């Protein structure tokens, strides 16, 4: 059962439903930011890949950017265009990092499999003291095991990073659109077209 206090909390209402005081662009980007936050946390699993921290770094950037959108951009008349731009830059950076991570992880997987195959070709896994070579490892089986083991670790992370990249890209675009809408709302209009406020010089 939902807590009455939680249900009436402004933060809860702003995060989990459209705020009628907000511009449609602001509500839209907040909705996508929730997905970015979830995928960002999951993509931090990239830190589990030995020596390949790209996915984890992208996850951290995504979490920070989404948190800014959900908690620090203001609402209604207090909405901040600068906060939306800052969050958009963070999330766009996270998308770039996740794109790099996908490439790095695929190369990492291929290098591990190729290394096993090269060692087989060089006789690394055979016993040179055995004239009948009875202790030779089945390289095809070893290559398959190595590929499967690395694949179980890498490919789910790759799929998550691709999904995270797509959500981040959409969220970054929406963030910049929201910033533009907030700025336009703050300007006086002439025939529905925003115009710059006149600058009054003081002598």
Short mmCIF file of C-alpha atoms in Angstrom, two decimals:
data_model
loop_
_atom_site.label_atom_id
_atom_site.label_comp_id
_atom_site.label_asym_id
_atom_site.label_seq_id
_atom_site.Cartn_x
_atom_site.Cartn_y
_atom_site.Cartn_z
CA UNK A 1 0.00 0.00 0.00
CA UNK A 2 1.39 3.38 -0.99
CA UNK A 3 2.21 5.78 1.82
CA UNK A 4 -0.15 8.81 1.89
CA UNK A 5 2.85 11.02 2.65
CA UNK A 6 4.74 9.64 -0.35
CA UNK A 7 1.72 10.03 -2.62
CA UNK A 8 1.39 13.70 -1.63
CA UNK A 9 5.11 14.43 -1.86
CA UNK A 10 5.92 17.06 -4.55
CA UNK A 11 9.10 15.20 -5.46
CA UNK A 12 7.17 11.95 -5.96
CA UNK A 13 4.50 13.68 -8.07
CA UNK A 14 7.12 15.46 -10.18
CA UNK A 15 9.16 12.31 -10.78
CA UNK A 16 6.42 9.75 -11.41
CA UNK A 17 3.73 11.77 -13.17
CA UNK A 18 3.36 14.79 -15.42
CA UNK A 19 3.47 18.05 -13.53
CA UNK A 20 0.72 20.33 -14.92
CA UNK A 21 2.89 23.33 -14.07
CA UNK A 22 5.66 22.15 -16.38
CA UNK A 23 6.05 22.58 -20.10
CA UNK A 24 5.31 19.40 -22.12
CA UNK A 25 8.98 19.23 -23.14
CA UNK A 26 10.06 19.26 -19.48
CA UNK A 27 7.64 16.49 -18.51
CA UNK A 28 8.73 14.45 -21.52
CA UNK A 29 12.42 14.57 -20.67
CA UNK A 30 11.75 13.72 -17.02
CA UNK A 31 9.93 10.58 -18.11
CA UNK A 32 12.83 9.45 -20.28
CA UNK A 33 15.29 10.37 -17.50
CA UNK A 34 13.78 7.63 -15.31
CA UNK A 35 14.67 5.05 -17.97
CA UNK A 36 18.18 6.52 -18.28
CA UNK A 37 18.61 6.26 -14.51
CA UNK A 38 17.59 2.59 -14.49
CA UNK A 39 19.74 1.63 -17.48
CA UNK A 40 22.64 3.70 -16.12
CA UNK A 41 22.63 1.77 -12.85
CA UNK A 42 22.49 -1.57 -14.69
CA UNK A 43 25.28 -0.56 -17.10
CA UNK A 44 27.59 -0.02 -14.12
CA UNK A 45 28.05 -3.80 -14.41
CA UNK A 46 30.68 -2.82 -16.96
CA UNK A 47 33.06 -2.35 -14.05
CA UNK A 48 33.05 -6.16 -13.72
CA UNK A 49 34.89 -6.56 -17.04
CA UNK A 50 38.60 -6.84 -16.17
CA UNK A 51 40.46 -3.71 -17.28
CA UNK A 52 37.55 -2.49 -19.42
CA UNK A 53 35.71 0.16 -17.41
CA UNK A 54 34.05 2.07 -20.27
CA UNK A 55 30.54 0.79 -19.64
CA UNK A 56 30.77 1.50 -15.93
CA UNK A 57 31.99 5.06 -16.56
CA UNK A 58 29.12 5.66 -18.96
CA UNK A 59 26.71 4.34 -16.33
CA UNK A 60 28.02 6.80 -13.73
CA UNK A 61 27.64 9.73 -16.14
CA UNK A 62 24.11 8.60 -17.03
CA UNK A 63 23.09 8.30 -13.39
CA UNK A 64 24.41 11.80 -12.60
CA UNK A 65 22.74 13.35 -15.65
CA UNK A 66 19.39 11.64 -15.03
CA UNK A 67 19.51 12.63 -11.35
CA UNK A 68 19.99 16.28 -12.35
CA UNK A 69 16.94 16.10 -14.62
CA UNK A 70 14.78 14.46 -11.97
CA UNK A 71 15.85 16.49 -8.96
CA UNK A 72 17.62 19.71 -9.89
CA UNK A 73 15.97 21.29 -12.95
CA UNK A 74 13.13 22.98 -11.09
CA UNK A 75 9.47 23.00 -12.09
CA UNK A 76 6.94 25.44 -13.45
CA UNK A 77 8.22 29.00 -13.60
CA UNK A 78 11.39 28.02 -11.74
CA UNK A 79 12.49 25.51 -14.42
CA UNK A 80 16.15 26.03 -15.29
CA UNK A 81 17.32 25.93 -18.90
CA UNK A 82 20.94 25.74 -17.72
CA UNK A 83 20.26 22.60 -15.67
CA UNK A 84 18.65 20.92 -18.67
CA UNK A 85 21.64 21.79 -20.84
CA UNK A 86 24.09 20.52 -18.22
CA UNK A 87 22.16 17.28 -17.83
CA UNK A 88 21.95 16.94 -21.61
CA UNK A 89 25.72 17.29 -21.94
CA UNK A 90 26.31 14.66 -19.23
CA UNK A 91 23.88 12.21 -20.81
CA UNK A 92 25.23 12.84 -24.32
CA UNK A 93 28.73 12.15 -22.95
CA UNK A 94 27.42 8.94 -21.39
CA UNK A 95 25.97 7.90 -24.76
CA UNK A 96 29.35 8.46 -26.45
CA UNK A 97 31.14 6.46 -23.75
CA UNK A 98 28.66 3.60 -24.09
CA UNK A 99 29.12 3.56 -27.87
CA UNK A 100 32.88 3.27 -27.32
CA UNK A 101 32.25 0.58 -24.69
CA UNK A 102 30.34 -1.60 -27.15
CA UNK A 103 33.26 -1.49 -29.60
CA UNK A 104 35.84 -2.10 -26.86
CA UNK A 105 33.93 -5.10 -25.46
CA UNK A 106 33.51 -6.73 -28.88
CA UNK A 107 37.24 -6.28 -29.55
CA UNK A 108 38.04 -7.66 -26.08
CA UNK A 109 35.92 -10.76 -26.70
CA UNK A 110 37.51 -11.33 -30.12
CA UNK A 111 41.04 -10.89 -28.74
CA UNK A 112 40.48 -13.47 -26.00
CA UNK A 113 39.16 -16.04 -28.46
CA UNK A 114 41.99 -15.33 -30.93
CA UNK A 115 44.58 -15.61 -28.16
CA UNK A 116 43.34 -19.08 -27.27
CA UNK A 117 43.43 -20.13 -30.92
CA UNK A 118 46.95 -18.71 -31.38
CA UNK A 119 48.20 -20.56 -28.30
CA UNK A 120 46.74 -23.77 -29.71
CA UNK A 121 48.54 -23.22 -33.00
CA UNK A 122 51.80 -22.59 -31.12
CA UNK A 123 51.43 -25.75 -29.04
CA UNK A 124 51.22 -23.89 -25.75
CA UNK A 125 48.63 -26.30 -24.41
CA UNK A 126 50.46 -29.49 -25.46
CA UNK A 127 52.98 -31.55 -23.49
CA UNK A 128 56.32 -31.57 -25.35
CA UNK A 129 57.73 -34.30 -23.05
CA UNK A 130 55.04 -36.76 -24.09
CA UNK A 131 56.16 -38.48 -27.32
CA UNK A 132 52.60 -39.55 -28.04
CA UNK A 133 51.31 -36.09 -27.12
CA UNK A 134 48.65 -37.79 -24.99
CA UNK A 135 48.17 -34.74 -22.80
CA UNK A 136 47.38 -32.40 -25.68
CA UNK A 137 44.38 -30.25 -24.96
CA UNK A 138 41.46 -30.35 -27.37
CA UNK A 139 41.91 -26.82 -28.72
CA UNK A 140 38.56 -26.72 -30.43
CA UNK A 141 36.86 -27.53 -27.14
CA UNK A 142 39.05 -25.05 -25.23
CA UNK A 143 38.31 -22.31 -27.74
CA UNK A 144 34.61 -23.02 -27.45
CA UNK A 145 34.71 -22.94 -23.65
CA UNK A 146 36.68 -19.66 -23.64
CA UNK A 147 34.32 -18.09 -26.16
CA UNK A 148 31.25 -19.21 -24.21
CA UNK A 149 32.65 -18.04 -20.86
CA UNK A 150 33.63 -14.61 -22.13
CA UNK A 151 30.40 -14.39 -24.11
CA UNK A 152 28.27 -15.03 -21.03
CA UNK A 153 30.03 -12.12 -19.33
CA UNK A 154 30.43 -9.73 -22.26
CA UNK A 155 27.38 -10.06 -24.52
CA UNK A 156 24.71 -9.25 -21.91
CA UNK A 157 26.71 -6.13 -21.03
CA UNK A 158 26.99 -5.24 -24.73
CA UNK A 159 23.22 -5.58 -25.19
CA UNK A 160 22.59 -3.44 -22.09
CA UNK A 161 25.03 -0.79 -23.31
CA UNK A 162 23.39 -0.63 -26.74
CA UNK A 163 19.96 -0.17 -25.15
CA UNK A 164 21.39 2.40 -22.74
CA UNK A 165 23.02 4.28 -25.62
CA UNK A 166 19.68 4.54 -27.46
CA UNK A 167 17.82 5.79 -24.37
CA UNK A 168 20.59 8.26 -23.55
CA UNK A 169 20.63 9.66 -27.06
CA UNK A 170 16.88 10.28 -26.94
CA UNK A 171 17.11 11.81 -23.47
CA UNK A 172 19.95 14.14 -24.46
CA UNK A 173 17.94 15.42 -27.44
CA UNK A 174 14.87 15.92 -25.23
CA UNK A 175 17.02 17.75 -22.65
CA UNK A 176 18.18 20.32 -25.20
CA UNK A 177 14.62 20.69 -26.51
CA UNK A 178 13.37 21.28 -22.96
CA UNK A 179 16.06 23.90 -22.37
CA UNK A 180 15.04 25.69 -25.56
CA UNK A 181 11.36 25.58 -24.52
CA UNK A 182 12.16 26.95 -21.04
CA UNK A 183 14.17 29.79 -22.55
CA UNK A 184 11.39 30.60 -25.02
CA UNK A 185 8.84 30.68 -22.22
CA UNK A 186 10.93 33.24 -20.35
CA UNK A 187 10.94 35.64 -23.33
CA UNK A 188 8.12 38.05 -24.24
CA UNK A 189 6.31 37.16 -27.44
CA UNK A 190 5.13 39.10 -30.46
CA UNK A 191 2.47 37.33 -32.51
CA UNK A 192 3.43 34.08 -30.80
CA UNK A 193 7.13 34.40 -31.70
CA UNK A 194 9.63 34.77 -28.81
CA UNK A 195 11.67 37.95 -29.01
CA UNK A 196 14.67 39.06 -27.02
CA UNK A 197 14.12 41.41 -24.13
CA UNK A 198 15.41 44.92 -24.87
CA UNK A 199 18.61 45.85 -23.13
CA UNK A 200 18.31 49.09 -21.15
CA UNK A 201 21.58 50.93 -20.84
CA UNK A 202 22.31 52.81 -17.65
CA UNK A 203 24.61 55.80 -17.78
#
